[in-house]
């Protein structure tokens, strides 16, 4: 018995990519509430709470995507860990360390390269283009840019930091966690969380920022994916009533834990629980459109920085909805073209990574 079947995994990717590509557009607009993704800013929380007193539903929805949409990333990390165990520990796939790392680098590299080159061309001919140094370009091409200082200003386009994060987690998995006792995974999750917790006196500081751009910040959801795949037989016994209860409790905990630094560290756990419970509750008819979007999710991730750079000036000049709709349609069309160019943009059968 599996916790998530192939269609449900794809639907999870679909939901996650909606949050990510909506967030990555809306949080660039001045009036929107900014997120607490790499650091914790209490004033962002206070602004989000204040938005619930605003009577404009559209404004509230925009701000919810801007503030919470980035949590699609831990969902993808969970699915990546889940897929690795299903493929390499339960599915019988075998690779030595070098072949494993090389295979996964070559899976990510074509996606990153195509997106990076096209984005650089679009960025150059549109206002406000970025000035790359040769070090930044080399680090992006080798997916090591996360390790450099001041990641906020050198990773451009911003979402492409995820490629470096995934390579780090692949290496950590193969070297430290592959076919190891569950205690190894739990200890690493606790250690990485403690390292972030030690930044309690400077939650807006650069140390926490650097940690969360790298595998230390992603270990909690990734480790949950590993454990969920290894012990899915025990987790699969839950019925719909328990899934509904899990969904409702998780939503309440997400809202309450987001209010302070200590709770914020554990929000990804309940984001994952809520998403898994939600797709387990969905009927097949509701899963189909999300499944279709999930199959396109890797291409959407690569394409959306390009279309954002083109269409966001429309929203910045006051026509928020017009610019957003053009961005959505253009992203889906460009994603379909990307999939024709690079077969790797279709998630493999065994793994559920972005």
Tab-separated table of C-alpha atoms in Angstrom:
chain	number	residue	atom	x	y	z
A	1	UNK	CA	0.000	0.000	0.000
A	2	UNK	CA	1.299	3.418	-0.932
A	3	UNK	CA	0.705	6.721	0.800
A	4	UNK	CA	0.496	8.559	-2.527
A	5	UNK	CA	-0.123	7.085	-5.953
A	6	UNK	CA	1.349	8.516	-9.136
A	7	UNK	CA	-1.684	10.723	-9.861
A	8	UNK	CA	-1.740	12.127	-6.327
A	9	UNK	CA	1.988	12.922	-6.452
A	10	UNK	CA	1.455	14.758	-9.723
A	11	UNK	CA	-1.504	16.644	-8.241
A	12	UNK	CA	0.700	17.692	-5.311
A	13	UNK	CA	3.238	19.057	-7.772
A	14	UNK	CA	0.417	20.918	-9.515
A	15	UNK	CA	-0.762	22.557	-6.297
A	16	UNK	CA	2.805	23.407	-5.266
A	17	UNK	CA	3.716	25.025	-8.579
A	18	UNK	CA	0.567	27.183	-8.459
A	19	UNK	CA	1.745	28.605	-5.150
A	20	UNK	CA	5.313	29.111	-6.331
A	21	UNK	CA	4.688	30.821	-9.640
A	22	UNK	CA	1.900	33.010	-8.230
A	23	UNK	CA	4.120	33.968	-5.277
A	24	UNK	CA	7.104	34.735	-7.493
A	25	UNK	CA	5.016	37.227	-9.448
A	26	UNK	CA	2.936	38.872	-6.747
A	27	UNK	CA	5.635	39.392	-4.113
A	28	UNK	CA	7.497	41.649	-6.565
A	29	UNK	CA	4.600	44.121	-6.510
A	30	UNK	CA	5.136	46.933	-4.018
A	31	UNK	CA	1.799	46.865	-2.148
A	32	UNK	CA	1.877	43.122	-1.471
A	33	UNK	CA	2.780	41.582	1.885
A	34	UNK	CA	6.238	40.063	1.637
A	35	UNK	CA	6.997	36.486	2.675
A	36	UNK	CA	9.079	34.981	5.469
A	37	UNK	CA	10.959	32.450	3.359
A	38	UNK	CA	14.650	32.736	4.251
A	39	UNK	CA	14.354	35.035	7.271
A	40	UNK	CA	11.644	35.880	9.769
A	41	UNK	CA	10.309	39.444	9.725
A	42	UNK	CA	7.693	40.159	12.371
A	43	UNK	CA	6.419	43.186	10.457
A	44	UNK	CA	5.528	40.922	7.516
A	45	UNK	CA	3.407	38.798	9.850
A	46	UNK	CA	1.721	41.885	11.296
A	47	UNK	CA	0.906	43.150	7.807
A	48	UNK	CA	-0.562	39.801	6.782
A	49	UNK	CA	-2.774	39.700	9.882
A	50	UNK	CA	-3.934	43.246	9.137
A	51	UNK	CA	-4.941	42.231	5.602
A	52	UNK	CA	-7.791	40.122	6.994
A	53	UNK	CA	-9.533	43.310	8.042
A	54	UNK	CA	-9.453	44.613	4.465
A	55	UNK	CA	-12.765	44.162	2.670
A	56	UNK	CA	-11.298	43.526	-0.796
A	57	UNK	CA	-11.307	39.769	-1.416
A	58	UNK	CA	-9.029	40.040	-4.447
A	59	UNK	CA	-6.412	41.963	-2.467
A	60	UNK	CA	-6.536	39.362	0.311
A	61	UNK	CA	-6.054	36.513	-2.189
A	62	UNK	CA	-3.086	38.276	-3.801
A	63	UNK	CA	-1.472	38.768	-0.392
A	64	UNK	CA	-2.098	35.177	0.667
A	65	UNK	CA	-0.230	33.969	-2.428
A	66	UNK	CA	2.527	36.516	-1.845
A	67	UNK	CA	2.968	35.540	1.818
A	68	UNK	CA	2.337	31.770	1.732
A	69	UNK	CA	2.976	30.745	-1.893
A	70	UNK	CA	6.660	29.973	-1.366
A	71	UNK	CA	5.634	26.968	0.746
A	72	UNK	CA	5.275	25.081	-2.513
A	73	UNK	CA	9.041	24.545	-2.199
A	74	UNK	CA	8.865	22.246	0.873
A	75	UNK	CA	6.120	20.273	-0.875
A	76	UNK	CA	8.509	19.629	-3.782
A	77	UNK	CA	11.283	18.720	-1.340
A	78	UNK	CA	8.964	16.243	0.372
A	79	UNK	CA	8.073	14.681	-2.985
A	80	UNK	CA	11.743	14.489	-3.945
A	81	UNK	CA	12.605	12.566	-0.778
A	82	UNK	CA	9.538	10.364	-1.211
A	83	UNK	CA	10.455	9.598	-4.821
A	84	UNK	CA	14.101	8.787	-4.067
A	85	UNK	CA	13.128	6.100	-1.571
A	86	UNK	CA	10.502	4.659	-3.921
A	87	UNK	CA	13.033	4.446	-6.745
A	88	UNK	CA	16.311	3.548	-5.053
A	89	UNK	CA	15.272	1.733	-1.872
A	90	UNK	CA	11.977	0.101	-2.851
A	91	UNK	CA	12.172	0.108	-6.640
A	92	UNK	CA	15.484	-1.686	-6.927
A	93	UNK	CA	17.410	1.007	-8.832
A	94	UNK	CA	21.150	0.925	-8.117
A	95	UNK	CA	23.866	3.533	-8.671
A	96	UNK	CA	27.242	4.132	-7.057
A	97	UNK	CA	27.815	7.553	-5.550
A	98	UNK	CA	29.485	9.051	-8.616
A	99	UNK	CA	26.882	7.721	-11.071
A	100	UNK	CA	24.060	8.864	-8.791
A	101	UNK	CA	25.381	12.420	-8.504
A	102	UNK	CA	26.229	12.612	-12.224
A	103	UNK	CA	22.785	11.312	-13.252
A	104	UNK	CA	20.954	13.846	-11.115
A	105	UNK	CA	23.204	16.714	-12.149
A	106	UNK	CA	22.526	15.897	-15.808
A	107	UNK	CA	18.802	15.697	-15.071
A	108	UNK	CA	18.782	19.240	-13.671
A	109	UNK	CA	21.411	20.854	-15.918
A	110	UNK	CA	19.453	20.981	-19.236
A	111	UNK	CA	16.449	22.524	-17.485
A	112	UNK	CA	18.559	25.115	-15.711
A	113	UNK	CA	20.677	25.936	-18.784
A	114	UNK	CA	17.728	26.443	-21.131
A	115	UNK	CA	15.912	28.654	-18.650
A	116	UNK	CA	19.025	30.597	-17.698
A	117	UNK	CA	20.048	31.375	-21.287
A	118	UNK	CA	16.549	32.411	-22.394
A	119	UNK	CA	16.058	34.485	-19.252
A	120	UNK	CA	19.417	36.224	-19.739
A	121	UNK	CA	18.438	37.238	-23.292
A	122	UNK	CA	15.029	38.530	-22.186
A	123	UNK	CA	16.549	40.264	-19.173
A	124	UNK	CA	19.110	42.048	-21.328
A	125	UNK	CA	16.508	43.613	-23.658
A	126	UNK	CA	14.058	44.633	-20.917
A	127	UNK	CA	14.412	47.469	-18.392
A	128	UNK	CA	16.334	46.855	-15.174
A	129	UNK	CA	18.594	44.086	-16.435
A	130	UNK	CA	20.905	42.281	-14.035
A	131	UNK	CA	24.703	42.577	-14.175
A	132	UNK	CA	26.234	39.119	-13.732
A	133	UNK	CA	29.854	38.559	-12.780
A	134	UNK	CA	31.686	35.629	-14.344
A	135	UNK	CA	31.837	33.998	-10.898
A	136	UNK	CA	28.054	34.189	-10.561
A	137	UNK	CA	27.540	32.690	-14.024
A	138	UNK	CA	29.969	29.849	-13.363
A	139	UNK	CA	28.412	29.167	-9.970
A	140	UNK	CA	24.915	29.088	-11.480
A	141	UNK	CA	25.998	26.713	-14.245
A	142	UNK	CA	27.598	24.370	-11.698
A	143	UNK	CA	24.618	24.770	-9.335
A	144	UNK	CA	26.855	25.932	-6.489
A	145	UNK	CA	25.668	29.544	-6.370
A	146	UNK	CA	23.757	28.901	-3.111
A	147	UNK	CA	27.103	28.628	-1.332
A	148	UNK	CA	28.268	32.131	-2.253
A	149	UNK	CA	27.769	35.185	0.007
A	150	UNK	CA	24.797	37.522	-0.444
A	151	UNK	CA	22.533	35.046	-2.292
A	152	UNK	CA	19.645	37.541	-2.381
A	153	UNK	CA	21.499	39.711	-4.893
A	154	UNK	CA	23.581	37.293	-6.943
A	155	UNK	CA	21.036	34.542	-7.750
A	156	UNK	CA	19.193	35.857	-10.752
A	157	UNK	CA	16.614	34.778	-11.710
A	158	UNK	CA	15.819	34.172	-8.085
A	159	UNK	CA	13.916	30.855	-8.322
A	160	UNK	CA	16.924	29.100	-9.849
A	161	UNK	CA	18.486	28.754	-6.389
A	162	UNK	CA	16.349	25.612	-6.174
A	163	UNK	CA	18.648	23.740	-8.584
A	164	UNK	CA	21.597	24.148	-6.217
A	165	UNK	CA	19.461	23.138	-3.246
A	166	UNK	CA	18.366	19.932	-4.971
A	167	UNK	CA	21.942	18.967	-5.860
A	168	UNK	CA	22.967	19.406	-2.226
A	169	UNK	CA	20.099	17.232	-1.014
A	170	UNK	CA	20.831	14.543	-3.605
A	171	UNK	CA	24.429	14.378	-2.364
A	172	UNK	CA	23.391	14.327	1.309
A	173	UNK	CA	20.909	11.538	0.589
A	174	UNK	CA	23.375	9.326	-1.282
A	175	UNK	CA	26.265	9.839	1.149
A	176	UNK	CA	24.475	9.865	4.511
A	177	UNK	CA	20.887	8.616	4.276
A	178	UNK	CA	20.641	6.016	1.517
A	179	UNK	CA	19.376	2.738	3.032
A	180	UNK	CA	20.361	3.941	6.496
A	181	UNK	CA	18.426	3.505	9.749
A	182	UNK	CA	15.617	6.033	10.220
A	183	UNK	CA	17.593	7.533	13.114
A	184	UNK	CA	20.098	9.053	10.686
A	185	UNK	CA	17.349	10.987	8.928
A	186	UNK	CA	15.716	12.127	12.163
A	187	UNK	CA	19.038	13.243	13.675
A	188	UNK	CA	19.898	15.253	10.565
A	189	UNK	CA	16.458	16.879	10.545
A	190	UNK	CA	16.848	17.841	14.215
A	191	UNK	CA	20.398	19.126	13.729
A	192	UNK	CA	19.444	21.308	10.756
A	193	UNK	CA	16.440	22.721	12.618
A	194	UNK	CA	18.582	23.476	15.675
A	195	UNK	CA	21.119	25.342	13.543
A	196	UNK	CA	18.323	27.593	12.311
A	197	UNK	CA	16.904	27.954	15.832
A	198	UNK	CA	20.284	29.228	17.047
A	199	UNK	CA	19.610	32.331	14.940
A	200	UNK	CA	16.731	33.295	17.271
A	201	UNK	CA	18.503	36.482	18.313
A	202	UNK	CA	18.818	37.635	14.685
A	203	UNK	CA	15.857	36.182	12.735
A	204	UNK	CA	16.310	38.883	10.087
A	205	UNK	CA	20.040	38.296	9.794
A	206	UNK	CA	22.285	37.024	7.026
A	207	UNK	CA	23.308	33.832	8.858
A	208	UNK	CA	19.773	32.449	8.831
A	209	UNK	CA	19.402	33.645	5.253
A	210	UNK	CA	22.459	31.635	4.145
A	211	UNK	CA	21.346	28.524	6.032
A	212	UNK	CA	17.917	28.506	4.434
A	213	UNK	CA	19.249	28.979	0.909
A	214	UNK	CA	21.094	25.670	1.365
A	215	UNK	CA	20.313	22.092	2.361
A	216	UNK	CA	20.141	22.947	6.071
A	217	UNK	CA	16.961	24.898	5.380
A	218	UNK	CA	15.447	22.125	3.243
A	219	UNK	CA	16.320	19.085	5.319
A	220	UNK	CA	13.113	19.011	7.396
A	221	UNK	CA	10.634	18.567	4.493
A	222	UNK	CA	13.079	16.421	2.512
A	223	UNK	CA	13.588	14.107	5.484
A	224	UNK	CA	9.826	13.848	5.990
A	225	UNK	CA	9.557	12.618	2.408
A	226	UNK	CA	12.172	9.928	3.035
A	227	UNK	CA	10.423	8.743	6.201
A	228	UNK	CA	6.963	8.848	4.620
A	229	UNK	CA	8.087	6.555	1.803
A	230	UNK	CA	9.809	4.111	4.160
A	231	UNK	CA	6.852	3.825	6.522
A	232	UNK	CA	3.943	4.504	4.179
A	233	UNK	CA	2.291	1.168	4.998
A	234	UNK	CA	1.595	2.399	8.536
A	235	UNK	CA	0.541	5.864	7.380
A	236	UNK	CA	-1.836	4.559	4.711
A	237	UNK	CA	-4.338	3.193	7.243
A	238	UNK	CA	-5.920	6.607	7.821
A	239	UNK	CA	-9.481	7.074	6.572
A	240	UNK	CA	-11.119	10.154	5.046
A	241	UNK	CA	-12.317	11.429	8.417
A	242	UNK	CA	-8.737	11.418	9.706
A	243	UNK	CA	-7.484	13.130	6.552
A	244	UNK	CA	-10.127	15.839	6.923
A	245	UNK	CA	-9.213	16.305	10.576
A	246	UNK	CA	-5.520	16.451	9.644
A	247	UNK	CA	-6.226	19.050	6.978
A	248	UNK	CA	-8.248	21.321	9.269
A	249	UNK	CA	-5.830	21.042	12.207
A	250	UNK	CA	-2.860	21.666	9.914
A	251	UNK	CA	-4.407	24.817	8.461
A	252	UNK	CA	-5.011	26.157	11.984
A	253	UNK	CA	-1.446	25.315	13.005
A	254	UNK	CA	0.012	26.901	9.866
A	255	UNK	CA	-1.779	30.149	10.682
A	256	UNK	CA	-0.885	30.155	14.378
A	257	UNK	CA	2.723	28.949	14.067
A	258	UNK	CA	3.457	31.551	11.392
A	259	UNK	CA	2.968	34.291	13.993
A	260	UNK	CA	6.339	33.841	15.723
A	261	UNK	CA	9.885	32.717	14.927
A	262	UNK	CA	9.832	29.451	16.903
A	263	UNK	CA	6.605	28.223	15.359
A	264	UNK	CA	7.635	29.404	11.896
A	265	UNK	CA	10.503	26.890	11.872
A	266	UNK	CA	7.961	24.025	11.875
A	267	UNK	CA	5.346	25.407	9.485
A	268	UNK	CA	6.672	23.256	6.553
A	269	UNK	CA	5.686	20.094	8.475
A	270	UNK	CA	2.035	21.114	8.571
A	271	UNK	CA	2.125	22.499	5.046
A	272	UNK	CA	3.045	18.974	3.908
A	273	UNK	CA	0.442	17.277	6.124
A	274	UNK	CA	-2.254	19.632	4.799
A	275	UNK	CA	-1.285	19.073	1.155
A	276	UNK	CA	-1.118	15.275	1.482
A	277	UNK	CA	-4.453	15.140	3.314
A	278	UNK	CA	-6.022	17.410	0.699
A	279	UNK	CA	-5.049	15.285	-2.312
A	280	UNK	CA	-6.056	12.101	-0.471
A	281	UNK	CA	-9.537	13.613	-0.047
A	282	UNK	CA	-9.948	14.754	-3.661
A	283	UNK	CA	-12.081	12.660	-6.023
A	284	UNK	CA	-10.498	11.454	-9.276
A	285	UNK	CA	-12.296	14.078	-11.374
A	286	UNK	CA	-10.766	16.879	-9.284
A	287	UNK	CA	-7.310	15.305	-9.455
A	288	UNK	CA	-7.131	15.335	-13.271
A	289	UNK	CA	-6.516	19.076	-13.858
A	290	UNK	CA	-3.992	19.160	-11.019
A	291	UNK	CA	-2.339	16.031	-12.427
A	292	UNK	CA	-2.028	17.761	-15.824
A	293	UNK	CA	-0.525	20.841	-14.192
A	294	UNK	CA	1.818	18.670	-12.137
A	295	UNK	CA	3.154	17.019	-15.291
A	296	UNK	CA	3.983	20.525	-16.517
A	297	UNK	CA	5.370	21.767	-13.190
A	298	UNK	CA	9.101	21.435	-13.974
A	299	UNK	CA	8.640	23.367	-17.216
A	300	UNK	CA	6.561	26.025	-15.439
A	301	UNK	CA	9.307	26.430	-12.857
A	302	UNK	CA	11.906	26.998	-15.582
A	303	UNK	CA	9.691	29.266	-17.697
A	304	UNK	CA	7.999	31.554	-15.195
A	305	UNK	CA	10.959	33.894	-14.465
A	306	UNK	CA	11.083	34.692	-18.210
A	307	UNK	CA	7.405	35.576	-18.524
A	308	UNK	CA	7.448	37.441	-15.209
A	309	UNK	CA	10.172	39.785	-16.461
A	310	UNK	CA	8.072	40.585	-19.545
A	311	UNK	CA	4.632	41.081	-18.004
A	312	UNK	CA	5.217	42.373	-14.477
A	313	UNK	CA	5.534	46.027	-15.632
A	314	UNK	CA	1.831	45.879	-16.558
A	315	UNK	CA	0.888	45.029	-12.970
A	316	UNK	CA	3.363	47.532	-11.543
A	317	UNK	CA	1.631	50.273	-13.481
A	318	UNK	CA	-1.696	49.487	-11.815
A	319	UNK	CA	-3.294	46.750	-13.923
A	320	UNK	CA	-2.546	43.901	-11.506
A	321	UNK	CA	-5.089	41.413	-12.846
A	322	UNK	CA	-4.326	42.085	-16.526
A	323	UNK	CA	-0.612	41.538	-16.044
A	324	UNK	CA	-1.209	38.451	-13.885
A	325	UNK	CA	-3.510	36.798	-16.431
A	326	UNK	CA	-1.066	37.438	-19.289
A	327	UNK	CA	1.723	36.006	-17.122
A	328	UNK	CA	-0.279	32.839	-16.367
A	329	UNK	CA	-1.279	32.189	-19.977
A	330	UNK	CA	2.180	32.976	-21.370
A	331	UNK	CA	3.867	30.777	-18.747
A	332	UNK	CA	1.716	27.763	-19.628
A	333	UNK	CA	2.325	28.227	-23.367
A	334	UNK	CA	6.076	28.653	-22.911
A	335	UNK	CA	6.156	25.648	-20.579
A	336	UNK	CA	4.593	23.468	-23.260
A	337	UNK	CA	7.273	24.596	-25.704
A	338	UNK	CA	9.997	23.867	-23.143
A	339	UNK	CA	8.691	20.319	-22.714
A	340	UNK	CA	9.057	19.745	-26.459
A	341	UNK	CA	12.714	20.808	-26.255
A	342	UNK	CA	13.789	18.912	-23.141
A	343	UNK	CA	12.240	15.525	-22.295
A	344	UNK	CA	13.679	15.769	-18.757
A	345	UNK	CA	11.064	18.411	-17.994
A	346	UNK	CA	8.609	15.535	-17.641
A	347	UNK	CA	9.056	13.988	-14.158
A	348	UNK	CA	10.346	10.445	-14.289
A	349	UNK	CA	8.129	7.555	-13.240
A	350	UNK	CA	10.107	6.733	-10.145
A	351	UNK	CA	10.888	10.187	-8.767
A	352	UNK	CA	8.545	12.969	-7.850
A	353	UNK	CA	10.984	15.860	-7.918
A	354	UNK	CA	10.408	19.195	-9.570
